[in-house]
Coordinates of C-alpha atoms in Angstrom, one line a residue:
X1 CA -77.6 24.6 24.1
X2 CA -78.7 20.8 24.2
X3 CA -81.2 19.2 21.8
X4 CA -80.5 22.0 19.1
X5 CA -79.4 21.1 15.7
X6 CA -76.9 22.9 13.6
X7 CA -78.5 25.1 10.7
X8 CA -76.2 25.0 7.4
X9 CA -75.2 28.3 6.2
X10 CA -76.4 29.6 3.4
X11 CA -74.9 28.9 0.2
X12 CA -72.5 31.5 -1.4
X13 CA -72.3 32.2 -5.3
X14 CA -68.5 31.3 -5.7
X15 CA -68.9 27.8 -4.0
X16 CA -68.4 24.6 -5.9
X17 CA -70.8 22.2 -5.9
X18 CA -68.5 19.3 -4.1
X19 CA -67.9 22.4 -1.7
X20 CA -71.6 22.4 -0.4
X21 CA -72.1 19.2 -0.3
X22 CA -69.1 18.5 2.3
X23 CA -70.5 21.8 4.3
X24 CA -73.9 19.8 4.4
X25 CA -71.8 16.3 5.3
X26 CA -70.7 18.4 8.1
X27 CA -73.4 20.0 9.8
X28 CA -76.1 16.9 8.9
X29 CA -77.0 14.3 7.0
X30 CA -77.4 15.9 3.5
X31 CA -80.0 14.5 1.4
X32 CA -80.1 12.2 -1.4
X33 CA -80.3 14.6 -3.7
X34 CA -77.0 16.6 -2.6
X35 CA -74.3 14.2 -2.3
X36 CA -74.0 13.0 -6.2
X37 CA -71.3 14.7 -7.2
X38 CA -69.5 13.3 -4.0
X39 CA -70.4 9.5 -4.9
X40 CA -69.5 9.9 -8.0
X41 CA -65.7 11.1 -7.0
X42 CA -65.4 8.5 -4.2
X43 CA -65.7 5.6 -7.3
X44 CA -63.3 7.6 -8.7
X45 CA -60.8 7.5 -6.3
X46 CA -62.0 3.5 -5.5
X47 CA -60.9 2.8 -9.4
X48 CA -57.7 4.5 -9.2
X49 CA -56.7 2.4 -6.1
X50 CA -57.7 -1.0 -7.2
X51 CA -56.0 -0.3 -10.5
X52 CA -52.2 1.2 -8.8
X53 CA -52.1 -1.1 -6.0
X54 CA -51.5 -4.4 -7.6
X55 CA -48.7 -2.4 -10.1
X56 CA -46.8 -1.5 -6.4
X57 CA -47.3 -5.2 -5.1
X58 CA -45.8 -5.9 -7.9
X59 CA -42.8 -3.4 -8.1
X60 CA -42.2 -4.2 -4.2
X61 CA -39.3 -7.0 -3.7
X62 CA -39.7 -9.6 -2.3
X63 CA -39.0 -10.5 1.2
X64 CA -36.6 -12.9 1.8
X65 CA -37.6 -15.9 3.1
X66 CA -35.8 -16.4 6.8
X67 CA -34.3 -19.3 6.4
X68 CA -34.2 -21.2 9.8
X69 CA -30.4 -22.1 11.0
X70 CA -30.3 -25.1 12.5
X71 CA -27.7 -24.9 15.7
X72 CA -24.7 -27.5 15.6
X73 CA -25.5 -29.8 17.8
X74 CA -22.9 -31.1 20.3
X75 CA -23.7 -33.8 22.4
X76 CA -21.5 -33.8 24.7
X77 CA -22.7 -30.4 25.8
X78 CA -25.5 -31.9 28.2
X79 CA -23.0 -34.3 30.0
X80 CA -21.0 -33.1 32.6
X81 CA -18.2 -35.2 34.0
X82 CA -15.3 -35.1 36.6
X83 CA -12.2 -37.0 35.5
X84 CA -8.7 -36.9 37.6
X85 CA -5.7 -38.9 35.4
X86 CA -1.9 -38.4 36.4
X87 CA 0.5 -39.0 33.7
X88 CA -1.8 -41.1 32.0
X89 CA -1.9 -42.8 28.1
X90 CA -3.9 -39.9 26.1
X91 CA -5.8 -43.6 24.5
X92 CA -6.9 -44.0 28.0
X93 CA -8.1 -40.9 28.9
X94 CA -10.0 -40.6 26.0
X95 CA -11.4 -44.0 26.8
X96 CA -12.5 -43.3 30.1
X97 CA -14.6 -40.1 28.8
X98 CA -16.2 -42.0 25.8
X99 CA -17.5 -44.5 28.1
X100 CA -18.7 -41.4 30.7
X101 CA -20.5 -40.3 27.6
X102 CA -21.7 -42.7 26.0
X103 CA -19.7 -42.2 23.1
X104 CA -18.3 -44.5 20.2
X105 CA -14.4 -43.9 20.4
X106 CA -11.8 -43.7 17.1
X107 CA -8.4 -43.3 17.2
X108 CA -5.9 -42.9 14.4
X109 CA -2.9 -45.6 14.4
X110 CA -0.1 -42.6 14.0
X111 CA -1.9 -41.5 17.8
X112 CA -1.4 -44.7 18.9
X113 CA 2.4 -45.3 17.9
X114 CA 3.8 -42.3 19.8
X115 CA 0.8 -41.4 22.5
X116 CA 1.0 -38.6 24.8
X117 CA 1.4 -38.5 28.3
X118 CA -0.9 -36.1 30.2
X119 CA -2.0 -35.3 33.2
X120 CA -5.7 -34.0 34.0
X121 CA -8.5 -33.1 36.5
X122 CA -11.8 -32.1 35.9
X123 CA -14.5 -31.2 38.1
X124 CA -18.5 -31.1 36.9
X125 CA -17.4 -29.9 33.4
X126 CA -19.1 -29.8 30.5
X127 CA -17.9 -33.3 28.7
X128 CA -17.7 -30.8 25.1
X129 CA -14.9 -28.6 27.3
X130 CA -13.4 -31.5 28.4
X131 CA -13.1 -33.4 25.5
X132 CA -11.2 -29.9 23.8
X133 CA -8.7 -29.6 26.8
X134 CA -7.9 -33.1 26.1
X135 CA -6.9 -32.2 22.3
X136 CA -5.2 -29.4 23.0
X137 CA -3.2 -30.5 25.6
X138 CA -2.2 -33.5 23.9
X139 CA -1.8 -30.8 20.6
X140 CA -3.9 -34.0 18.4
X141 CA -7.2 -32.7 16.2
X142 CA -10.6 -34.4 17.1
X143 CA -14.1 -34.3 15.8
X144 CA -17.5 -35.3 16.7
X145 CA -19.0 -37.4 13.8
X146 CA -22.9 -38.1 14.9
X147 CA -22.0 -40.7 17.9
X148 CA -18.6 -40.8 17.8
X149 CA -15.3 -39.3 19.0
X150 CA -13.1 -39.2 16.1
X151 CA -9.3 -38.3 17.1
X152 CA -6.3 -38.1 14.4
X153 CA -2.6 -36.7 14.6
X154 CA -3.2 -34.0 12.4
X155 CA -5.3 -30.9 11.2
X156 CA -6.2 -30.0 7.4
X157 CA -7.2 -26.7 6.3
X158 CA -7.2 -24.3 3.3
X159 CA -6.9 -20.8 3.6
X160 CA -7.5 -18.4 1.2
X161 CA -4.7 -16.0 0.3
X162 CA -5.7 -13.8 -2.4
X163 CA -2.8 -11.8 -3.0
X164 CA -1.4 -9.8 -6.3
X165 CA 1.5 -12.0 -7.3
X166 CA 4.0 -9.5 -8.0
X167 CA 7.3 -8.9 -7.4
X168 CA 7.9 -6.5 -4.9
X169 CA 11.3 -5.7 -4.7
X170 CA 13.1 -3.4 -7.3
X171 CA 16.3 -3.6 -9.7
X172 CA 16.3 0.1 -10.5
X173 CA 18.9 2.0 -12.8
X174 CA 18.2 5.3 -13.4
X175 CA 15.9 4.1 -16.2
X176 CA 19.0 3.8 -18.4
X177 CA 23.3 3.5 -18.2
X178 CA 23.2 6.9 -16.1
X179 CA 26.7 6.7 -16.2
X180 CA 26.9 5.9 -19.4
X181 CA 29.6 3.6 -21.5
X182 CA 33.7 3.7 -21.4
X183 CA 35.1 3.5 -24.9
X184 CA 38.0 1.8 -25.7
X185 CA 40.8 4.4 -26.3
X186 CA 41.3 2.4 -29.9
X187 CA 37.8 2.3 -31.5
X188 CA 37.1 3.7 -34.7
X189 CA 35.6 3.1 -38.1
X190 CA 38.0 1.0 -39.5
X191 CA 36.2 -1.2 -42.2
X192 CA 35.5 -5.0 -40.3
X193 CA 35.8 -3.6 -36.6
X194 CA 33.8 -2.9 -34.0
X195 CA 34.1 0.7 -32.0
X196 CA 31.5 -0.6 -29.7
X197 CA 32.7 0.4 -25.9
X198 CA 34.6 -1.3 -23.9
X199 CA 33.3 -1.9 -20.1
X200 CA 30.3 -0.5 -18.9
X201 CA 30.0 1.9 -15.9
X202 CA 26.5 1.9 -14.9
X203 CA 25.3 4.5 -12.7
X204 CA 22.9 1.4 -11.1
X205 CA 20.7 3.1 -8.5
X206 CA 19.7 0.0 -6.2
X207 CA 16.7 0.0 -3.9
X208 CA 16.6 -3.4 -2.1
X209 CA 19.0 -5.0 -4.9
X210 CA 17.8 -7.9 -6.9
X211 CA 14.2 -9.6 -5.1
X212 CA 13.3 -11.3 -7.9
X213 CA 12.7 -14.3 -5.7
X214 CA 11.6 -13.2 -2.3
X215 CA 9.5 -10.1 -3.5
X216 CA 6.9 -11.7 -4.5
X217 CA 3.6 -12.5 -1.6
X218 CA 3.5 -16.0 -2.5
X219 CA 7.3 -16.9 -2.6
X220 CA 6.7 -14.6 0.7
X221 CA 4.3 -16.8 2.3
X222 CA 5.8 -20.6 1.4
X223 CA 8.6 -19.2 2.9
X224 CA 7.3 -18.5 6.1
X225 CA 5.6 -21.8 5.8
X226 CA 8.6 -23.7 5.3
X227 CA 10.2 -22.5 8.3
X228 CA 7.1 -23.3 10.6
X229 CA 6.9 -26.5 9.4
X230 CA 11.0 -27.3 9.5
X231 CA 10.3 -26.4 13.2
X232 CA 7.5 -28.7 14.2
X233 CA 9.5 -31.2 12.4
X234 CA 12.6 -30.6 14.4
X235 CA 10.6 -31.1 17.5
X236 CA 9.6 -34.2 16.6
X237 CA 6.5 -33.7 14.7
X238 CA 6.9 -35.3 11.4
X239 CA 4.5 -35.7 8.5
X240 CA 3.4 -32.1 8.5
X241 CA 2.4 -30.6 4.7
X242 CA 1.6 -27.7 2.6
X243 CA 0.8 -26.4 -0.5
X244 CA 0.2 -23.2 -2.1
X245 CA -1.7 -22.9 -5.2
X246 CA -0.8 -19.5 -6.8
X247 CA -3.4 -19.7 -9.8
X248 CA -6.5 -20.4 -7.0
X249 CA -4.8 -18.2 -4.3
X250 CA -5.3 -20.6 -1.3
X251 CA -3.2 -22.7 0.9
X252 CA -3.0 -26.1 2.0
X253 CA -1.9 -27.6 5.2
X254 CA -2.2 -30.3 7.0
X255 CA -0.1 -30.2 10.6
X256 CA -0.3 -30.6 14.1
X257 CA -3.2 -28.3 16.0
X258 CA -0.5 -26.1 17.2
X259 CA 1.2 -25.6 14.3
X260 CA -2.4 -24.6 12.1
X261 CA -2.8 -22.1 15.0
X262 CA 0.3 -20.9 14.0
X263 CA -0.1 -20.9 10.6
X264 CA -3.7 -19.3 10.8
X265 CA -2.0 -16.5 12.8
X266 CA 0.7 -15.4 10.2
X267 CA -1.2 -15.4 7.1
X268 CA -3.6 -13.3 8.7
X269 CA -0.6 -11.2 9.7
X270 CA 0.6 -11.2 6.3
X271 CA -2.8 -10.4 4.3
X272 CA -3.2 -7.5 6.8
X273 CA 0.2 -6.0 6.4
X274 CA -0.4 -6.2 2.2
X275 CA -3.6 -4.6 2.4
X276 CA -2.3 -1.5 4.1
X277 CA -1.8 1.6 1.9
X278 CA 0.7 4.8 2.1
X279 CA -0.1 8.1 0.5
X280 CA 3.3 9.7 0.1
X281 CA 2.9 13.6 -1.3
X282 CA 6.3 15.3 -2.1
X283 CA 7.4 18.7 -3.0
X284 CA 10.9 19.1 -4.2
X285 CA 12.2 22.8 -3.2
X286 CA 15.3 24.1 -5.0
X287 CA 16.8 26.9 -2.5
X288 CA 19.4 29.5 -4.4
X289 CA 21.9 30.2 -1.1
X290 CA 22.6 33.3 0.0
X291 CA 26.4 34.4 0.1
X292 CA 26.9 33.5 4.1
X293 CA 25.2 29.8 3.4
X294 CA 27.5 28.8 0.8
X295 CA 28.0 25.1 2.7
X296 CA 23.9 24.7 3.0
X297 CA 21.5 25.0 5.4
X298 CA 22.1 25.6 8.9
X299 CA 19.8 22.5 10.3
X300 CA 20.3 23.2 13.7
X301 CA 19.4 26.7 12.9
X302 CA 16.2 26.1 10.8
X303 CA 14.9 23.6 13.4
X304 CA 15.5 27.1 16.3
X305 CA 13.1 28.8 14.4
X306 CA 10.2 26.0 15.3
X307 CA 10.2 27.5 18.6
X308 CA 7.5 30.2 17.3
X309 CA 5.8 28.0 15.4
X310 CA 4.1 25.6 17.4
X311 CA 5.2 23.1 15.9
X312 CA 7.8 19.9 17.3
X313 CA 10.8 19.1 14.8
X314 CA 13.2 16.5 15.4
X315 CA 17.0 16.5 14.0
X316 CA 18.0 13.2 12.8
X317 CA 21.3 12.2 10.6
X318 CA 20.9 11.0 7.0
X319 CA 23.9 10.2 5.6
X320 CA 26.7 12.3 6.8
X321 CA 23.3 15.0 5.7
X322 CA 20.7 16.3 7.3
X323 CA 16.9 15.9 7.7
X324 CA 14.2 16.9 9.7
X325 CA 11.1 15.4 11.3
X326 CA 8.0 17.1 11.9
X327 CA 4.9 16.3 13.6
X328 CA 1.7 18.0 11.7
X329 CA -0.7 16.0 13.1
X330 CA -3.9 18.4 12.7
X331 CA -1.4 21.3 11.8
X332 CA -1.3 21.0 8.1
X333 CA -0.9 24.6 7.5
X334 CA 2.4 24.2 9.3
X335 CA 4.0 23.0 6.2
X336 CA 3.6 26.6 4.9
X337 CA 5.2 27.9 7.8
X338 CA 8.1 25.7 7.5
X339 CA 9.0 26.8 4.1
X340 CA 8.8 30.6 5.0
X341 CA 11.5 29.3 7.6
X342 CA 13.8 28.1 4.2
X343 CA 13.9 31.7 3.1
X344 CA 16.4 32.6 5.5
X345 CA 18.8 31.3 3.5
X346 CA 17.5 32.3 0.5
X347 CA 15.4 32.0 -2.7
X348 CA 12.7 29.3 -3.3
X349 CA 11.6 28.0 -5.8
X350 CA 9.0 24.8 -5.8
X351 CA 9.9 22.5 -8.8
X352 CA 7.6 19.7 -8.3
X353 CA 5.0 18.3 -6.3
X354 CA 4.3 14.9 -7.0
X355 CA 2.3 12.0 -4.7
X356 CA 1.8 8.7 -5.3
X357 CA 0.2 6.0 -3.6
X358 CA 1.5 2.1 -2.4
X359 CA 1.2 -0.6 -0.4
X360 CA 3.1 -1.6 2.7
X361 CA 6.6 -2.4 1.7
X362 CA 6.1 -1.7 -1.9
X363 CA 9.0 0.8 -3.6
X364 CA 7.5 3.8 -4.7
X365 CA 9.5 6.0 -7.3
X366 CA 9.3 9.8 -8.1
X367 CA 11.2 11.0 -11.3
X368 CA 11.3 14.6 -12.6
X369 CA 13.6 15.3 -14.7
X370 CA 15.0 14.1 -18.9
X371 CA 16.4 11.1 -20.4
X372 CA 18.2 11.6 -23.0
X373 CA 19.6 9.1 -25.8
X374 CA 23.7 9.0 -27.1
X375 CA 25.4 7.1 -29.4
X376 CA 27.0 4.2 -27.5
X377 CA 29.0 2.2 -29.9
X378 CA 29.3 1.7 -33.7
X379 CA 29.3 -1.9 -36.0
X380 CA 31.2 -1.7 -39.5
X381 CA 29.9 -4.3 -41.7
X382 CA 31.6 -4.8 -45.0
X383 CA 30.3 -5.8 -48.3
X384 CA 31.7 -7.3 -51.7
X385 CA 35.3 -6.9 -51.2
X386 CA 37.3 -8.9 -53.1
X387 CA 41.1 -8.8 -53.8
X388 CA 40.3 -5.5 -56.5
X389 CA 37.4 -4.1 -54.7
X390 CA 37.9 -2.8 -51.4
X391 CA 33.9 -3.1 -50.7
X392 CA 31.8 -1.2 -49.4
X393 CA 31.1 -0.5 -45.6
X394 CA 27.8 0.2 -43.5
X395 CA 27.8 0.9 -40.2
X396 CA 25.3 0.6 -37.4
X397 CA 25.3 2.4 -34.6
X398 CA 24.2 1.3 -31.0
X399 CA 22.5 4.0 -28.9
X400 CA 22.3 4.1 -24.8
X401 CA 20.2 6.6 -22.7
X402 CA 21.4 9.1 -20.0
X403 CA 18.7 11.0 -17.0
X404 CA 19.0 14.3 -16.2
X405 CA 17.1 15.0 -13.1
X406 CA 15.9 13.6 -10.1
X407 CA 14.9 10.0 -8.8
X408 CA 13.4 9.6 -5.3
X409 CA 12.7 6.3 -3.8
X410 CA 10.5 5.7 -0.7
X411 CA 9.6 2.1 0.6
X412 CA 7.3 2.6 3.4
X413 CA 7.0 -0.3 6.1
X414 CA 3.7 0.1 8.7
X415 CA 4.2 -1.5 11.9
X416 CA 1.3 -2.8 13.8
X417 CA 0.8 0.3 15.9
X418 CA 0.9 2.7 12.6
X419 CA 4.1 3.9 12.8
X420 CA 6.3 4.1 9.4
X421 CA 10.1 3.3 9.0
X422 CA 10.3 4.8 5.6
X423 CA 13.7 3.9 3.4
X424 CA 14.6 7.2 1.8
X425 CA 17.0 7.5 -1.5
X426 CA 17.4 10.5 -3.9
X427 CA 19.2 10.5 -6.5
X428 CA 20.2 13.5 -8.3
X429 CA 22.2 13.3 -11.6
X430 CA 23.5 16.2 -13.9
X431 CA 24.5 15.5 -17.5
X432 CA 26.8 17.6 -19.7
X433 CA 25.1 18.2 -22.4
X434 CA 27.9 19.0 -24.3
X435 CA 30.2 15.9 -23.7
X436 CA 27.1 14.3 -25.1
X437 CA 28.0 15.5 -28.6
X438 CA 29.9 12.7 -31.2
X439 CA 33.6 13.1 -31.2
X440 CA 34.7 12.9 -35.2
X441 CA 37.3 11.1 -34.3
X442 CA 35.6 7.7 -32.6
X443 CA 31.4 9.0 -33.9
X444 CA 30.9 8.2 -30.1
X445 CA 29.9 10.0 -27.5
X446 CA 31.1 10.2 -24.0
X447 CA 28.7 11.8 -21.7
X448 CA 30.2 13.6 -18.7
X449 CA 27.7 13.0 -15.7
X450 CA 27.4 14.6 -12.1
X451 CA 25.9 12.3 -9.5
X452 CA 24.3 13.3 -5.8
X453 CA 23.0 10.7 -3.4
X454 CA 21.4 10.4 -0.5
X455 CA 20.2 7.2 2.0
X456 CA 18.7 6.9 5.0
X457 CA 15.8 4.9 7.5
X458 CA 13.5 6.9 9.3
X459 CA 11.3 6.2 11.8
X460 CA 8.0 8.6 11.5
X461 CA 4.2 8.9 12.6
X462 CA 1.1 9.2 10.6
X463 CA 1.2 12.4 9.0
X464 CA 4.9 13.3 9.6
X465 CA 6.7 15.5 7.2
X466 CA 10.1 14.9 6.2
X467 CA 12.3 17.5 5.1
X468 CA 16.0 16.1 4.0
X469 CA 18.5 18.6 2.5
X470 CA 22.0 17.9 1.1
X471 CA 22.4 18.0 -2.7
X472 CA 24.2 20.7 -3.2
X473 CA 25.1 21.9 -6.8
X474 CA 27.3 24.6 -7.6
X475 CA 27.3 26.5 -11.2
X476 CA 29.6 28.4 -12.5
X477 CA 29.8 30.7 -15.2
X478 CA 32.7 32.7 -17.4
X479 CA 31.5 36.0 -18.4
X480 CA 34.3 38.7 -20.2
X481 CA 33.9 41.9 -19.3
X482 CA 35.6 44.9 -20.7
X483 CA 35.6 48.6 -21.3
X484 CA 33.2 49.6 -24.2
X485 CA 35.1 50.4 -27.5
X486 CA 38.2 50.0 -26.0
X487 CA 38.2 46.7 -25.4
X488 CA 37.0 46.0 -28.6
X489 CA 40.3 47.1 -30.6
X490 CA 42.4 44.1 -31.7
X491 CA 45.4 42.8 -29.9
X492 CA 45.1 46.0 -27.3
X493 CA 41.6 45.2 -26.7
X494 CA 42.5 42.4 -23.8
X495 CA 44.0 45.2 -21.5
X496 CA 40.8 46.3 -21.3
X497 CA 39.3 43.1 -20.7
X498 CA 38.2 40.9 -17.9
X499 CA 37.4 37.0 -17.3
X500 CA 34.6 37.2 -14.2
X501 CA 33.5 33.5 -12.8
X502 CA 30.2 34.0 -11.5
X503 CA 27.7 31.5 -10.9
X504 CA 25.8 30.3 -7.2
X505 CA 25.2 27.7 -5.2
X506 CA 22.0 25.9 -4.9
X507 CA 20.4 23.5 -2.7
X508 CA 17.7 20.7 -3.3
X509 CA 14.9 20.1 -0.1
X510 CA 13.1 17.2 0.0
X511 CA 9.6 17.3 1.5
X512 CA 7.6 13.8 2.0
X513 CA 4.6 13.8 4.0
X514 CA 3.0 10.2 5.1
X515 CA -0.3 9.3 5.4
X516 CA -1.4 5.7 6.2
X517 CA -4.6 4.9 4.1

């Protein structure tokens, strides 16, 4: 009802004092005598604030101050012009547009030796557009210098490179004489010879052979360099220089417009191709063969059975081999179903599964397996002999190291588009363990060594899976086998015994999948 007033309820035991003071602050205007405990809790809260706020001013950063960026001025961009020239002197068309705007004109002496002959029309252009088409066309470099048009034959720039100088190509051996050394058939331990061996034969795994020189970015990159500037030179633009400063990672060069352009273009080509990353992840599957797949897998068989799978495999060639290609792209649980496909021809067993990472065009090396050390050769020294003392003699013996095992090498290559030629090279080596043991006779050894290899290019997508197949190794051993008791009697025990030759073939898988980083 209008005109009435609010009456404040009345006051309950278990309220706080602050409690009915803010019921009377809400209902009316409480007296002077209610609202002290209120007034004292508002100077409170007033001393708190004035004491944290300057601490957060001061914790806050600072803003930056916005620096105002003053635009390049052009001033040629306010005039526009229309100039028609057939066949003209470069020096005079350039003429004819410094005087249209204004403009103070230089022009460097090489320009004026050889000039250019153009032809041009412009129609209500921007003078600034003009002036560019002009330089281009005649392939010089100009600049605007406060009133003036400055014009010279060439352009200088320095790019930074910032590559790893490394060498990137490989000189790889098994990590040792895989093959290991030939003795001479007449070395010994006579006192004052040498039984070292005779030639070597190195089981020399090579990946790109020697790139000592042209692995490496920067050799790389002066090489491209050189050519681009043999060819402007061979067109008739002479004069042209670079430099590349490997300890600063930049590059110097002063050409013709057109050839800068160029240059710009390939080192940017050339950075982004080094930055790019592979992720290679391998599993190396060792298959025992069933009796009917004594010759290896059936390929063209195994790559039937993707029919259920879902999956698309493609049957290339890999030297005089096999391998197969298979798309997983958002299917990576088709890798599992590939390998219950191996079982058809018989047991399985995973020995490794290595990855490693590396950039574009970098060799990448997997090794799993032993390397073991030999005696290689022998050096007789002999001491204090004299016409009644024979001397004594110390020999020194020369060791070499044989691998056991296997070495994969993968050199990716990443094309623009993302696709992957990969360079693919296992190498599978078997020692003898027991040729490896010192013959009396020569205190050398001669290690008997059984090696597999495999090369091929492929051409693969991001995420691809490799499977290559191939190395087939067949073991063989002698077990006797007789009657009991029988043929254990002397002499007439071997008519009771048998020589059996058992042993099985097994086959080693290769699986690489890609991945471009």
């Amino acid at each position: 009802m209008a005109g009435c007033q609010s009456i404040p309820a009345p006051y309950s035991g278990d309220e706080t004092e602050v409690e009915r003071d803010a019921k009377h602050l809400m209902v009316q205007t409480p007296p002077r005598h209610s609202t002290p405990v209120l007034l004292e809790a508002n100077r409170d809260i007033e001393v708190h604030r004035d004491t944290i706020i300057p601490d957060l001013e001061a914790r806050r950063a600072p803003r930056p101050e916005a620096v105002p960026v003053v635009p390049e001025y052009n001033p040629l961009d306010d005039v526009i012009v229309s100039l028609e020239m057939d066949r003209e002197d470069v020096r005079q068309i350039l003429q004819a547009l410094a005087k249209m705007t204004n403009m103070n004109l230089m022009i460097h002496p090489k320009v004026v030796e050889k000039p250019p002959l153009i032809s041009v029309s412009f129609r209500n252009m921007s003078a600034a557009t003009v002036f560019r088409s002009i330089l281009q066309l005649a392939d010089l470099h100009g600049q605007i210098e406060e009133n003036m048009l400055r014009v010279d034959p060439f352009e200088e720039i320095t790019l930074p490179l910032d590559f790893l100088e490394v060498e990137r190509g490989s000189d790889f051996s098994m990590g040792g004489d895989v093959l290991g050394k030939a003795m001479d058939s007449g070395s010994g331990g006579s006192s004052g010879g040498s039984s070292g061996g005779g030639g070597d034969l190195k089981g020399s795994v090579s990946l790109q052979g020697k790139t000592n020189t042209g692995g490496n970015p920067y050799t790389q990159i002066e090489k491209i360099i050189e050519g681009v500037i043999k060819g402007a030179a061979a067109d008739g633009s002479e004069g042209s220089q670079y430099s590349v400063n490997r300890m600063a990672g930049t590059l110097y060069v002063k050409a013709k417009p057109s050839v800068i352009k160029t240059v710009r273009k390939l080192v940017q080509q050339q950075k982004e191709a080094l930055s790019r990353q592979v992720l290679i992840e391998a599993r190396i599957i060792e298959i025992k063969l069933r009796d009917e797949y004594q010759t290896g897998i059936d390929w063209n068989l195994l790559r039937g059975g993707f029919a259920n799978t879902g999956l698309t495999a493609a049957l290339t060639p890999a030297a005089n081999k096999q391998s197969l290609v298979i798309n997983l792209t958002g299917k990576r649980q088709g890798t599992n179903a590939t390998l219950n496909l191996f079982k058809e021809f018989g047991a399985i067993s995973v020995l490794s599964n290595p990855s490693v990472r590396t950039r574009n065009g970098q060799p990448a090396i997997i090794s799993v397996g032993t390397s073991m050390r030999y005696v290689s050769g022998q050096t007789a020294t002999v001491s204090g002999a004299n016409a009644n003392n024979p001397g004594s003699t110390q020999f020194t013996y020369q060791t070499a190291q044989a691998f056991d095992g296997l070495i994969i090498s993968v050199i990716p290559f990443v094309d623009s588009k993302g696709d992957i030629t990969l360079s693919i090279q296992p190498v599978k080596s078997e020692v003898d363990r027991a040729s490896m043991a010192i013959d009396p006779n020569v205190n050398l050894a001669m290690p008997i060594i059984e090696l597999e290899e495999l090369s091929t290019v492929l051409h693969v997508r991001d995420n691809d899976v490799i499977f290559m197949g191939g190395l087939i190794n067949k073991r063989k051993n002698a077990k006797n086998t007789g009657v009991p008791l029988l043929s254990e009697i002397p002499l007439l025990g071997r008519l009771f015994t048998r020589n059996i030759d058992e042993g099985d073939t097994r086959e080693l898988v290769l699986m690489l999948r890609v991945n471009v980083l």
